[in-house]
Coordinates of C-alpha atoms in Angstrom, one line a residue:
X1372 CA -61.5 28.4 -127.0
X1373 CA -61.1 27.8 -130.9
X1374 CA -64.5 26.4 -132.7
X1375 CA -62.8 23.3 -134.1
X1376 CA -66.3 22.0 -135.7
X1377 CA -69.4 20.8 -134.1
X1378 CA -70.7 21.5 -130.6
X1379 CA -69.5 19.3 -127.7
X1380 CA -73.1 20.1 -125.9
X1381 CA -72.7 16.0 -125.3
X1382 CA -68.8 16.0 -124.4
X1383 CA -68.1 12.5 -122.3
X1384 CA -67.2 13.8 -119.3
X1385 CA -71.4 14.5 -118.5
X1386 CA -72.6 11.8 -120.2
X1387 CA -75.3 9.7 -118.2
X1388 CA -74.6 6.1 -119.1
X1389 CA -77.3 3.5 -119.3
X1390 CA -75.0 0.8 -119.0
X1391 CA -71.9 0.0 -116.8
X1392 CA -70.6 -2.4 -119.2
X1393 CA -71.0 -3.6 -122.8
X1394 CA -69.7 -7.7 -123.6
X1395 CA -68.2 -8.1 -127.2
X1396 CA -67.4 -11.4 -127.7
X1397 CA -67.7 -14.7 -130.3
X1398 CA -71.0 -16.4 -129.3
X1399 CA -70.3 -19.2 -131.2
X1400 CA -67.2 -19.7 -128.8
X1401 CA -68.3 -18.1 -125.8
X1402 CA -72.0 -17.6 -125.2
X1403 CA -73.0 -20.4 -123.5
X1404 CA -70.0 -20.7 -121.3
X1405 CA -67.4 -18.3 -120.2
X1406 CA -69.3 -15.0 -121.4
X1407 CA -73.2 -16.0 -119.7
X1408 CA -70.8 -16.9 -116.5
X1409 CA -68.8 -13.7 -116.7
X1410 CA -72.6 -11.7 -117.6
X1411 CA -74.1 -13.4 -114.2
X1412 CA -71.6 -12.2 -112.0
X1413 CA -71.3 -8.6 -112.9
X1414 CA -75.4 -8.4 -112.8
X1415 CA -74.7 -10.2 -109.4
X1416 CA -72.7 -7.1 -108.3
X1417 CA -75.2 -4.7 -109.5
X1418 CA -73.2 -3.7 -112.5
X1419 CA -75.4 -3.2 -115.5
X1420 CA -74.4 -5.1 -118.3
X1421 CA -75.7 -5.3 -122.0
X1422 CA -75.1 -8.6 -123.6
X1423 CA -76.7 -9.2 -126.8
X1424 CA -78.6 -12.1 -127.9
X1425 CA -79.2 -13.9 -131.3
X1426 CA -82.1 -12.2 -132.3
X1427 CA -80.0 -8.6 -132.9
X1428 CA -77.4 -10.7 -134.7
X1429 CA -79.3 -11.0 -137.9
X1430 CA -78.5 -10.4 -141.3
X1431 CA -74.8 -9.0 -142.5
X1432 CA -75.0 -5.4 -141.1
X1433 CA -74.4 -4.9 -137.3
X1434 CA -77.8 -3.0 -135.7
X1435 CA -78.4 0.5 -134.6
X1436 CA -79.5 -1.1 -131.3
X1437 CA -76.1 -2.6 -130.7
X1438 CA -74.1 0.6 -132.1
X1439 CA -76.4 2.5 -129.6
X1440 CA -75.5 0.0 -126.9
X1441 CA -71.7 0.6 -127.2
X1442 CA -72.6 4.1 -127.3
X1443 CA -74.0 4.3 -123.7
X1444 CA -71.7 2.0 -122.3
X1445 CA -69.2 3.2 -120.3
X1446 CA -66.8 0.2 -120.5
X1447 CA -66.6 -2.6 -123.1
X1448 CA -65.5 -6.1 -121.9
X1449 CA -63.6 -7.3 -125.7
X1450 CA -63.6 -11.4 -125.4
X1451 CA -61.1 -12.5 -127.8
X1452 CA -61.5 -16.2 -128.3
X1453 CA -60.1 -18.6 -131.5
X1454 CA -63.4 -17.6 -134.3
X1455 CA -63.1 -13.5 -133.2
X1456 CA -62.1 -12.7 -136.1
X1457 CA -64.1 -14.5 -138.3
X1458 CA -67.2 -12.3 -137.6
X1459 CA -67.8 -9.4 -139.4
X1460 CA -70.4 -8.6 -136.5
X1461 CA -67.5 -8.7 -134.0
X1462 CA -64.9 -6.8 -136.4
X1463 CA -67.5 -4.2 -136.9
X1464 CA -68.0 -4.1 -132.7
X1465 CA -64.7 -3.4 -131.9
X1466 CA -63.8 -0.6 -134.5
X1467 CA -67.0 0.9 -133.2
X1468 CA -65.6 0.2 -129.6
X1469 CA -62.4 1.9 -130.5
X1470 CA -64.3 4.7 -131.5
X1471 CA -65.9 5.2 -128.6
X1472 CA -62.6 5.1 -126.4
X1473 CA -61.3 8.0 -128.6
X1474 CA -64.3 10.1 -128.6
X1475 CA -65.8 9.7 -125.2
X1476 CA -63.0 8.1 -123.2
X1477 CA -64.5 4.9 -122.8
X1478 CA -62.7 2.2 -121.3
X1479 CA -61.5 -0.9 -122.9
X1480 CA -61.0 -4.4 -120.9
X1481 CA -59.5 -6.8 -123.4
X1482 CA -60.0 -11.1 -122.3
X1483 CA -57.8 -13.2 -124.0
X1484 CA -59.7 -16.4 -124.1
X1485 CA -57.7 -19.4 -124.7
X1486 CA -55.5 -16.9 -127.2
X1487 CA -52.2 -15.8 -127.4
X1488 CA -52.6 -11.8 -127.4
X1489 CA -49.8 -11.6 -129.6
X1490 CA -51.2 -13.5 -131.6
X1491 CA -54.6 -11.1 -131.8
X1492 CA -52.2 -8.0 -132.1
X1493 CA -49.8 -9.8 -134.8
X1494 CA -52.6 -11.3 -136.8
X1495 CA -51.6 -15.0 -136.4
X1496 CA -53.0 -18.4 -136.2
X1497 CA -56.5 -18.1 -136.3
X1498 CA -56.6 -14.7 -136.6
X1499 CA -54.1 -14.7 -139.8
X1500 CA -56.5 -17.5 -141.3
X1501 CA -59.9 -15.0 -140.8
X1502 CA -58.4 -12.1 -141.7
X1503 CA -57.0 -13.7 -145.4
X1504 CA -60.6 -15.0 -145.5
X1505 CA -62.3 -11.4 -144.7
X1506 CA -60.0 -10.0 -147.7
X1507 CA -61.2 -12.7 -150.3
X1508 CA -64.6 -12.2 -149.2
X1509 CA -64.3 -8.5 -148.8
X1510 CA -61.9 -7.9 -151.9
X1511 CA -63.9 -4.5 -152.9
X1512 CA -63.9 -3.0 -149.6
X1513 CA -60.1 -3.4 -148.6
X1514 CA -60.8 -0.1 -146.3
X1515 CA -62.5 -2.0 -143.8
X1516 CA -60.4 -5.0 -143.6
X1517 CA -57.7 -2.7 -143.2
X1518 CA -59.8 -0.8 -140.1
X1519 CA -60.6 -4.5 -139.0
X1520 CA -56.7 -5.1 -139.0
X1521 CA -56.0 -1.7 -136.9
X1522 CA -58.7 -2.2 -134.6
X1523 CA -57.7 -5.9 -133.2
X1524 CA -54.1 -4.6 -132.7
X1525 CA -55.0 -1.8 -131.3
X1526 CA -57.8 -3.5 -129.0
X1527 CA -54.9 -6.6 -128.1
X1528 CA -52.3 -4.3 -127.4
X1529 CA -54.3 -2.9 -124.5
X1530 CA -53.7 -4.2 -120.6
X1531 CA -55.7 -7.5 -120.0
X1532 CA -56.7 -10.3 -118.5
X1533 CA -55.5 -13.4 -120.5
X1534 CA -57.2 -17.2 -119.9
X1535 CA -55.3 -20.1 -120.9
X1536 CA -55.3 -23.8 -119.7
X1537 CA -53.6 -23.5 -116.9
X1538 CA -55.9 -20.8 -115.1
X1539 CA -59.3 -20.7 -113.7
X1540 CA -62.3 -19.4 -115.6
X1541 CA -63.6 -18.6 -112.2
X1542 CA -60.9 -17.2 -110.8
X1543 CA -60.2 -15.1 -114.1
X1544 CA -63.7 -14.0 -113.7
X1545 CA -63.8 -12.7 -110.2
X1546 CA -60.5 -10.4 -111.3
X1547 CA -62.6 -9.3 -113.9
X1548 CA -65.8 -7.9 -111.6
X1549 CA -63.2 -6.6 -109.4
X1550 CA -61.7 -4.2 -111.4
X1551 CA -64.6 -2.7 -113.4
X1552 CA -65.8 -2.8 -109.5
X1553 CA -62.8 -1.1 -108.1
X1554 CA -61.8 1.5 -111.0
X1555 CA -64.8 2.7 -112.2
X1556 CA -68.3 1.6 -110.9
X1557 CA -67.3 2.1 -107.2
X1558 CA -66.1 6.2 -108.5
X1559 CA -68.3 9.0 -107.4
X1560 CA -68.1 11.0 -110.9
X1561 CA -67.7 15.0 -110.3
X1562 CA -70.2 17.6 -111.3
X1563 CA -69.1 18.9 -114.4
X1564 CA -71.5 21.2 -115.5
X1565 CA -75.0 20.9 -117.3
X1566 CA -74.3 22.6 -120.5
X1567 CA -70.5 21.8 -121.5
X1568 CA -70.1 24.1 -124.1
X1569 CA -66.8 24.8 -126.1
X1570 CA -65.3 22.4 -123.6
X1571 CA -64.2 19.1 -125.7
X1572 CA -61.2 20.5 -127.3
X1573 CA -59.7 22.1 -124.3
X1574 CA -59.8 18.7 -122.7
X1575 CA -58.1 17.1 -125.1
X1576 CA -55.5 19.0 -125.1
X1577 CA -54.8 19.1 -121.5
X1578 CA -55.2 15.2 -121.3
X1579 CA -52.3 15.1 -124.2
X1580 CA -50.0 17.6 -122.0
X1581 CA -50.7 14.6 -119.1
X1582 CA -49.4 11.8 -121.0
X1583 CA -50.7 9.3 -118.9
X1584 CA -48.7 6.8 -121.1
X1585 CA -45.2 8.4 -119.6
X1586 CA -43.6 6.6 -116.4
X1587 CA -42.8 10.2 -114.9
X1588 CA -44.1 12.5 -112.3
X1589 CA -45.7 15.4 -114.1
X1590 CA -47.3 18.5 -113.0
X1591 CA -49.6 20.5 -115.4
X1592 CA -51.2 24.6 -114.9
X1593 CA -54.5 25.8 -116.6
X1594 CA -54.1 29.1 -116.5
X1595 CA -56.6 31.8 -117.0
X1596 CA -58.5 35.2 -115.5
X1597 CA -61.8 34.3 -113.2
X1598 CA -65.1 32.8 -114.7
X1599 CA -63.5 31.5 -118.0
X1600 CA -63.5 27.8 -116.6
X1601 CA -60.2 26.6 -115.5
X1602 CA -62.2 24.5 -112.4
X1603 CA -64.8 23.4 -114.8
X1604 CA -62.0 21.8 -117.9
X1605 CA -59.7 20.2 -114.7
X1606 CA -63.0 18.3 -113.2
X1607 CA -64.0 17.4 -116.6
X1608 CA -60.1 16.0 -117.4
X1609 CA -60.2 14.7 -113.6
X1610 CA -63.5 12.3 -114.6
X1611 CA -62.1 11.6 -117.7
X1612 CA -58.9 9.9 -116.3
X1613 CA -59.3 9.2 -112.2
X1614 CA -59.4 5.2 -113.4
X1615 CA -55.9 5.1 -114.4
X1616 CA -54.8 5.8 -111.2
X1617 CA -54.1 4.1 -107.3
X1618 CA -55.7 6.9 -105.8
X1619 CA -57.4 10.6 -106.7
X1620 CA -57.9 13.7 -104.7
X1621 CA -60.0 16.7 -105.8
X1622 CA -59.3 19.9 -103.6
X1623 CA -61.6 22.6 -104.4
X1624 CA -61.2 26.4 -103.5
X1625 CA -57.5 25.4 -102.5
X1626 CA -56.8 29.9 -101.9
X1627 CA -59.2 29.7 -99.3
X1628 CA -57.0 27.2 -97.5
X1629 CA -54.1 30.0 -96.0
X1630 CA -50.9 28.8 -93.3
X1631 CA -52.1 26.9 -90.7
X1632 CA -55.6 26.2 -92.6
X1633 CA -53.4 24.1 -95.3
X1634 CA -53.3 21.2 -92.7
X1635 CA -57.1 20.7 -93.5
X1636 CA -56.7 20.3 -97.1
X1637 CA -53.9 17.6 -96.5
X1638 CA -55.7 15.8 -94.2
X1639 CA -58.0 15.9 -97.0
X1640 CA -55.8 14.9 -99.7
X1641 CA -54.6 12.0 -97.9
X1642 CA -57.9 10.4 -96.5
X1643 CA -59.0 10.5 -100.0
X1644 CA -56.0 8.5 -101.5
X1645 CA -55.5 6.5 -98.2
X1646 CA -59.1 5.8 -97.7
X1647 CA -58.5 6.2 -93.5
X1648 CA -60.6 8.7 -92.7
X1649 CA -59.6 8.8 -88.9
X1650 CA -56.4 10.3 -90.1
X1651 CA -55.0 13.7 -88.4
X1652 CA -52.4 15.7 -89.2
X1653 CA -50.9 17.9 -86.4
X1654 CA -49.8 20.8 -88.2
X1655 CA -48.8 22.1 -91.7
X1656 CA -45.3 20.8 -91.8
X1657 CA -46.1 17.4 -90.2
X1658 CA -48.7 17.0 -93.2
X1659 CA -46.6 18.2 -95.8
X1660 CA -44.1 15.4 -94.6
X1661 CA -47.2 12.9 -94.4
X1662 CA -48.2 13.4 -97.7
X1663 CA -44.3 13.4 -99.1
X1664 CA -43.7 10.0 -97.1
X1665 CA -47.0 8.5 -97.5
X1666 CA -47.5 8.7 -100.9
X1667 CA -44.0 8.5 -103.3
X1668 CA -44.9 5.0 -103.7
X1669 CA -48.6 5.5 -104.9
X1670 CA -49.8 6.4 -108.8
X1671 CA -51.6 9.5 -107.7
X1672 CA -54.0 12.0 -109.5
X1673 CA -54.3 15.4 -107.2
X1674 CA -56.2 18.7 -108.7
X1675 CA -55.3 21.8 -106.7
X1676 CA -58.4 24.2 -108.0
X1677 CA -57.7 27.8 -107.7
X1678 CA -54.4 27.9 -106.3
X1679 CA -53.2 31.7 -105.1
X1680 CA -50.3 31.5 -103.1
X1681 CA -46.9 29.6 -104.0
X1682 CA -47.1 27.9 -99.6
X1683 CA -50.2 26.0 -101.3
X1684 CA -48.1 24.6 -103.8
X1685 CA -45.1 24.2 -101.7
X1686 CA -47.7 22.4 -98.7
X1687 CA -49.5 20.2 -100.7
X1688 CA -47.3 18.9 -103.9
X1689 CA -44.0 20.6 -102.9
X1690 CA -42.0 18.1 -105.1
X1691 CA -42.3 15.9 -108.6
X1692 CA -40.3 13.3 -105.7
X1693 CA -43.4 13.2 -103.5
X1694 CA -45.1 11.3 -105.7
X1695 CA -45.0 7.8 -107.1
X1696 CA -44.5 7.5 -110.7
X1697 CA -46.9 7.8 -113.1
X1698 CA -48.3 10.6 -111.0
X1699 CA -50.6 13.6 -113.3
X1700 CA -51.5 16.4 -110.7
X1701 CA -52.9 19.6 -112.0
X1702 CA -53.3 22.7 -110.7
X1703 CA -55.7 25.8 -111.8
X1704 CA -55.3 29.0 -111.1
X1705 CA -55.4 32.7 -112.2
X1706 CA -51.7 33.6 -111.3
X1707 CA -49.4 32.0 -114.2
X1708 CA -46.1 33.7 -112.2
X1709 CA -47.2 30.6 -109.6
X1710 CA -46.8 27.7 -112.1
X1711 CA -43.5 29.2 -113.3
X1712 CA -42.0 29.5 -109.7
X1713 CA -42.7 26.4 -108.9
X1714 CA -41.4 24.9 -111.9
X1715 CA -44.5 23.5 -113.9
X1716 CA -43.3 24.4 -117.5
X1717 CA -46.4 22.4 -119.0
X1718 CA -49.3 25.3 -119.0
X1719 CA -52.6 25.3 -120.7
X1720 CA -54.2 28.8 -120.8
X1721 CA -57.8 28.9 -120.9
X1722 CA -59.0 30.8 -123.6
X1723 CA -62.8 32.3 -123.5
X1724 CA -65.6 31.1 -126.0
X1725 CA -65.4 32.1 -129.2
X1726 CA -69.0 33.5 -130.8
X1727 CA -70.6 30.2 -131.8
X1728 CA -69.8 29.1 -128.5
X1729 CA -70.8 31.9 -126.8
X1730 CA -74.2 32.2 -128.4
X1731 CA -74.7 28.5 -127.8
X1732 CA -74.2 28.7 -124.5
X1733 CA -76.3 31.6 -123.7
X1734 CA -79.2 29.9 -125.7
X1735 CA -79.0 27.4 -123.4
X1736 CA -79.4 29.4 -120.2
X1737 CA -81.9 32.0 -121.9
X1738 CA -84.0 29.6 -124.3
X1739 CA -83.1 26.3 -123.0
X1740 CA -82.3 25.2 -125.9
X1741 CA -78.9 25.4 -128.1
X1742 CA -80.1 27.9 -130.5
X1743 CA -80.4 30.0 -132.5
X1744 CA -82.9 32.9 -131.0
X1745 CA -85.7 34.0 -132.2
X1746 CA -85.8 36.6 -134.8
X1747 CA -87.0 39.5 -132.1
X1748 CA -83.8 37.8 -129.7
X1749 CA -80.7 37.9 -132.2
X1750 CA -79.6 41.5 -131.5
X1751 CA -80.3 41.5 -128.2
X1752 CA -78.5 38.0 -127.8
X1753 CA -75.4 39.2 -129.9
X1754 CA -75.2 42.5 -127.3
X1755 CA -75.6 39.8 -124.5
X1756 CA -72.2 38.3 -126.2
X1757 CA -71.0 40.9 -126.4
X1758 CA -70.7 42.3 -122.5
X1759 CA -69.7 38.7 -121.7
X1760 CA -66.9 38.5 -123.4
X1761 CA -66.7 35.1 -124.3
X1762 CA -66.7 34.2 -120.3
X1763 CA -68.8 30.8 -119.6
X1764 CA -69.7 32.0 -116.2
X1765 CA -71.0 35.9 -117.0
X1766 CA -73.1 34.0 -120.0
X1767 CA -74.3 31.7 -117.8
X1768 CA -75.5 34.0 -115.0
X1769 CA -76.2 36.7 -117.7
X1770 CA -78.8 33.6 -119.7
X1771 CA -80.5 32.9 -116.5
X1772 CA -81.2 36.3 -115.7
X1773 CA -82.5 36.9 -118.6
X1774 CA -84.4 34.0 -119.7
X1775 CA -88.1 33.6 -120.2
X1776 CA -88.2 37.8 -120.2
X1777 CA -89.5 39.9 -123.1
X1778 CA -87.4 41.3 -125.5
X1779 CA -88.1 45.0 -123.4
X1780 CA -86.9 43.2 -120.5
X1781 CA -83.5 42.5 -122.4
X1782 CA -83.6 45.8 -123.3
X1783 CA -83.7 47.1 -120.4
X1784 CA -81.3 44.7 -118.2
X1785 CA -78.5 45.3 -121.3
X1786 CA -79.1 49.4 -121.3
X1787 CA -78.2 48.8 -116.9
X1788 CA -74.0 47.4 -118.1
X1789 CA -71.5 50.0 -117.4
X1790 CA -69.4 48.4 -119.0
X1791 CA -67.8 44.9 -120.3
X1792 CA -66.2 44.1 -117.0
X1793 CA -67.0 40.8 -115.5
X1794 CA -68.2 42.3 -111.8
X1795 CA -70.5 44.5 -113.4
X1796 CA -72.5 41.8 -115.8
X1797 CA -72.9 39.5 -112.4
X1798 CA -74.3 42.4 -110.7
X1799 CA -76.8 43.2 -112.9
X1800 CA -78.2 39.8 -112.1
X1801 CA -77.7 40.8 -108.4
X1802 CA -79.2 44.4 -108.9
X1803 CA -82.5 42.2 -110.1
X1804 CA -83.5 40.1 -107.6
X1805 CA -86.0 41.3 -105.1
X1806 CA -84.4 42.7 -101.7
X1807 CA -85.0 39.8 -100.1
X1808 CA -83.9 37.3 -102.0
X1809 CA -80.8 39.7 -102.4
X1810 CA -80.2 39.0 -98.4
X1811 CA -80.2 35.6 -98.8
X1812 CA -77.0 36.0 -101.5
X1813 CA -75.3 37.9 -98.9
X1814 CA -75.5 35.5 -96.2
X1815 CA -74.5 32.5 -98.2
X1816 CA -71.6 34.9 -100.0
X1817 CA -70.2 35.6 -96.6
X1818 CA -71.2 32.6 -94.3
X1819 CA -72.7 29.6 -96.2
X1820 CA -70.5 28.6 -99.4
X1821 CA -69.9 25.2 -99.2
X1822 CA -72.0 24.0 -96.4
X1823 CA -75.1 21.5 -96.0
X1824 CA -78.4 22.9 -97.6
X1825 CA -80.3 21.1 -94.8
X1826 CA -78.2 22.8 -92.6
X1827 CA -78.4 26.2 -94.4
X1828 CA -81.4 26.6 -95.1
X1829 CA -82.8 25.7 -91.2
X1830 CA -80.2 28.8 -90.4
X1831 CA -81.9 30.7 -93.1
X1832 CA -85.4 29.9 -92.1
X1833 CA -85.1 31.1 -88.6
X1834 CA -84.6 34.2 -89.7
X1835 CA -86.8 34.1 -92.9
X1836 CA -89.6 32.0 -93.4
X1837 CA -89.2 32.7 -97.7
X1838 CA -85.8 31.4 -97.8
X1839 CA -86.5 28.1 -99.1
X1840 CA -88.0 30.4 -102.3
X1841 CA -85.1 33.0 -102.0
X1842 CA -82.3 29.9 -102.6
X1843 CA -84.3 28.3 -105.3
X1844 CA -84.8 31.5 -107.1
X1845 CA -80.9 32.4 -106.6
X1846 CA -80.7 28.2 -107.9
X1847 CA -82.7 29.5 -111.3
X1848 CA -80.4 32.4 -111.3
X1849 CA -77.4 30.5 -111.6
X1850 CA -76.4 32.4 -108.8
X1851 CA -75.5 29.3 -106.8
X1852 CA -75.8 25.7 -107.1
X1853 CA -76.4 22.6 -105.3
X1854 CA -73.8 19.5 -105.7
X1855 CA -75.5 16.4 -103.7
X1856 CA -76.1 18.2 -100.5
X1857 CA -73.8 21.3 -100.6
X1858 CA -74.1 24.6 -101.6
X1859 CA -71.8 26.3 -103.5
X1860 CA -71.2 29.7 -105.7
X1861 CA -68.4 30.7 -107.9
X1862 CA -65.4 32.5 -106.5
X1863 CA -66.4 35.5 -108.6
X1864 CA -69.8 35.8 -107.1
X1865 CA -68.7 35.2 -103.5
X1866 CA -66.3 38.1 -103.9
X1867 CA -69.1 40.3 -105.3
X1868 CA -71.1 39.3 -102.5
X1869 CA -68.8 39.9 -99.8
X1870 CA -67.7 43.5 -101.9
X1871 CA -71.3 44.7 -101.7
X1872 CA -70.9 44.2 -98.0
X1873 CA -67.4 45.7 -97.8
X1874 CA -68.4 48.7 -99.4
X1875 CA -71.2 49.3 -96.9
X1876 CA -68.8 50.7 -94.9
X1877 CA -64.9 50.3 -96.3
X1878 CA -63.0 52.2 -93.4
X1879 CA -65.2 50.7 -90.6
X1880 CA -66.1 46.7 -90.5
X1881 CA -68.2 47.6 -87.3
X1882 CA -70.7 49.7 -89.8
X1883 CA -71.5 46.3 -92.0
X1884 CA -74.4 44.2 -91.8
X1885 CA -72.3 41.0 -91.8
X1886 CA -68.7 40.0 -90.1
X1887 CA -67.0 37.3 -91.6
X1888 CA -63.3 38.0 -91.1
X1889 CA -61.5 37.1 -88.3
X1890 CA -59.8 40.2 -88.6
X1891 CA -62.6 42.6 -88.5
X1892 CA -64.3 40.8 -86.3
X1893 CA -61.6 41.3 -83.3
X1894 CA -61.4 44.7 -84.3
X1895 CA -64.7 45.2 -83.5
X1896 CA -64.6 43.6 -80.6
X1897 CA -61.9 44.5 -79.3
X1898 CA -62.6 48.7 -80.1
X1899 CA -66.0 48.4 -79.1
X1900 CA -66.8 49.5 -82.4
X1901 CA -70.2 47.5 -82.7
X1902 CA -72.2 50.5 -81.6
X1903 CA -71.7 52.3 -84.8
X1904 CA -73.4 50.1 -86.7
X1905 CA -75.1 51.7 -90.0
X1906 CA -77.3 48.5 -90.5
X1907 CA -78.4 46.1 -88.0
X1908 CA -75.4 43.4 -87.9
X1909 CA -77.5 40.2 -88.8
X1910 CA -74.6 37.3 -88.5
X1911 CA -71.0 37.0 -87.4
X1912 CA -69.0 34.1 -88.1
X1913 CA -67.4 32.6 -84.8
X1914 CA -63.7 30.6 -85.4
X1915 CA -63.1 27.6 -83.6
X1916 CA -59.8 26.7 -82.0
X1917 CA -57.5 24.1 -83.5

């Protein structure tokens, strides 16, 4: 990923906002009537809104605490009434709004009260008369007239909700709640990640390639080898944009998902969108024709995250014709032969960190902090780099193993690399844990990915009363993590996992401490094989019939 100027530590797809909404508006037009009613009844729903009061509104500069206030807002409610314009408070709001929607995807919900928006984006009528006034009054700083002018055509020619005589202020106002209700405050955001290095560019881009402003259907690949980020950028891009659509769905670990087992992920896919979640779907073609007949009427956003195998595609978003228009779905996967097959010509590849970025976000893991390293760190930190190869998931790993250690403990965990490859940094951190904890990997490796914590860990527990400690230490280790209740681990590391196992004994599955594959587990079954064990089989994974 190209260093294109300062660190996106703070990108907007992580940020925590204090407030749901902030209310720009005229107070001499609007504070004691339409904007206090409009305030009540948002607070009335539980959506936290900032509205300002006269005391912030002193003097001719607009206050840090109201720039600040925009700042952690995630959507700005714009009231243009007949004296908007006339404010230089206001003016100065909404260019500072517009800001804000650029840089950190904020939303913007223009209310035209009692105005003609053409008349706001054309500069007429009233808001002719203020803005001639602003230029006589402001004739040696023409630059911010002329970002005033921009701004309110800009902000009017946004999607709105317009108030004139003939419709009612409470009626006006109850669409209002409802939609910052229904698009955005009702959302369950996605884990993104805690340190979002190097990631604010990439997204960008990839939301340019969706051109949510095009009526078509569109399909768009991030492409790019393991551990570089590809499921990291398309959750990021999926917060970022999931308002502008009828209804998302966000399939994770889509390779895991093979024939028959696809019928799952559709069922999936369409209780998200259709919100029924007593929907079944019979088998893989039946759901493919679900999905193709229940939703080519419906503005859709669908991620497909680590797409291997072109019947996934084919399954789950066989056609652009599925889908209703204005449909975005992306897909992420390591295979770029895939996307071309099935026809997605707009790709994205992934590229890895460069230095700065890399540095930064081992600093983060290892110091907790963004950097630079101490003195006695900086060569040791710049070999760490250096057998990560610019991949956010082996400096990641790679950080926590190594942070709060000496600088002979560096030494001697970067003398243990082989070499640069990506399996042999993340077993390093592997190769350091003590043997117990190292069990505990295994089993959620092979068995456990995904599932409840509660539910794990009282598995776990049974068998070893120092797991709670064992998945808390693997937690520090970045060796896992825990979203809400589940826990998960990268692709990468389950494979490594479930390798280390493998290699126990390759030619003979019954020899292996742990059965997870249907496969082997038949054939041990079946050839009486379980005998021959090498270690004492602790868990096999039993299938249910469907």
């Amino acid at each position: 990923m190209a260093n294109r100027g300062a660190s996106s530590s703070s990108a907007p797809f992580t940020k925590s906002w204090k407030y749901h909404v902030f209310l720009s508006f005229r107070g001499f037009d609007t504070r004691s009537n339409f904007t206090s009613h409009l305030y009540s009844a948002l607070r009335l729903q539980g959506i936290n809104t900032f509205m300002d009061d006269d005391e912030l509104r002193r003097g001719e500069e607009i206050s840090s605490a109201l720039l600040t206030a925009i700042e952690d807002s995630r959507i700005s409610v714009v009231v243009f009434s007949e004296n908007y314009a006339s404010s230089k408070w206001c003016l100065d709001e909404l260019v500072k709004i517009l800001d804000c929607k650029e840089s950190n995807q904020q939303l913007i919900i223009p209310v035209f009260y009692k105005v003609n928006p053409s008349d706001v984006r054309n500069h007429r009528g009233s808001f002719g008369d203020a803005l001639a006034n602003m230029e006589r009054k402001y004739k040696d700083e023409l630059d911010k007239v002329k970002k005033w002018r921009a701004a309110l055509s800009q902000a009017a020619a946004l999607s709105g909700f317009p108030l004139d005589e003939h419709r009612s202020e409470a009626e006006l106002i109850h669409k209002i709640v409802q939609e910052i209700s229904q698009r955005v405050i009702d959302r369950t955001y996605l884990y993104v990640t805690e340190y979002p290095v190097g990631m604010h560019y990439p997204v960008q881009d990839i939301i340019k390639l969706l051109d949510l402003g095009e009526n078509d259907v569109r399909m768009v690949g991030l492409w790019g080898t393991g551990g570089i980020g590809k499921t990291t950028i398309a959750t990021a891009v999926y917060n970022s944009i999931a308002h502008e659509f009828e209804g998302c769905s966000f399939l994770a670990n889509v390779k895991d998902s093979k024939g028959g087992g696809l019928a799952k992920p559709q069922r999936t896919l369409l209780s998200e969108i259709l919100g029924d979640t007593n929907l079944e779907v019979a088998n893989v073609h039946k759901g493919a024709t679900m999905i193709k007949q229940r939703l080519s009427c419906r503005k859709v956003l669908l991620v497909l995250d680590d797409v291997d195998d072109m019947e996934q595609l084919y399954k789950l978003v066989g056609a652009c014709d599925w889908f209703g228009v204005g449909s975005r779905i992306i897909i992420t996967t390591r295979d770029k032969q895939l996307l071309t097959a099935h026809h997605v010509n707009l790709i994205h590849e992934v590229r890895i960190l460069d230095d700065p970025e890399a540095l930064e976000l081992l600093c983060w893991h290892a110091f907790k902090r963004s950097g630079p390293p101490l003195d006695d760190y900086v060569k040791l930190a710049e070999r760490a780099i250096h057998y990560a190869q610019g991949l956010p998931l082996a400096l990641k790993v790679l950080g926590s193993c190594l942070c709060g250690g000496s600088t002979e403990k560096w030494e001697a965990t970067l003398d243990g690399f082989k070499s640069t490859k990506i399996q042999d940094v993340l077993e390093i951190s592997y190769n350091a844990l003590d043997h117990s904890v190292q069990e505990i990997f295994l089993d959620i490796a092979c068995f456990f990915k995904g599932r409840s914590r509660m539910h794990v860990t009282k598995i776990l527990v049974a068998c070893d009363p120092n797991a709670r400690y064992s998945i808390e230490v693997l937690v520090e280790k970045a060796l896992i993590s825990v979203e809400g209740d589940h826990i998960q681990m990268h692709d990468l590391l389950e494979e490594m996992g479930k390798d280390i196992v493998y290699l126990q004994s390759p030619n003979e599955a019954g020899r292996r401490s742990r059965l997870w594959s249907y496969e082997d587990i038949e054939d041990v079954l079946a050839n009486n094989t379980i005998s021959k064990l090498n270690y004492t089989c602790e868990c096999v994974m039993f299938y249910s019939i469907q």
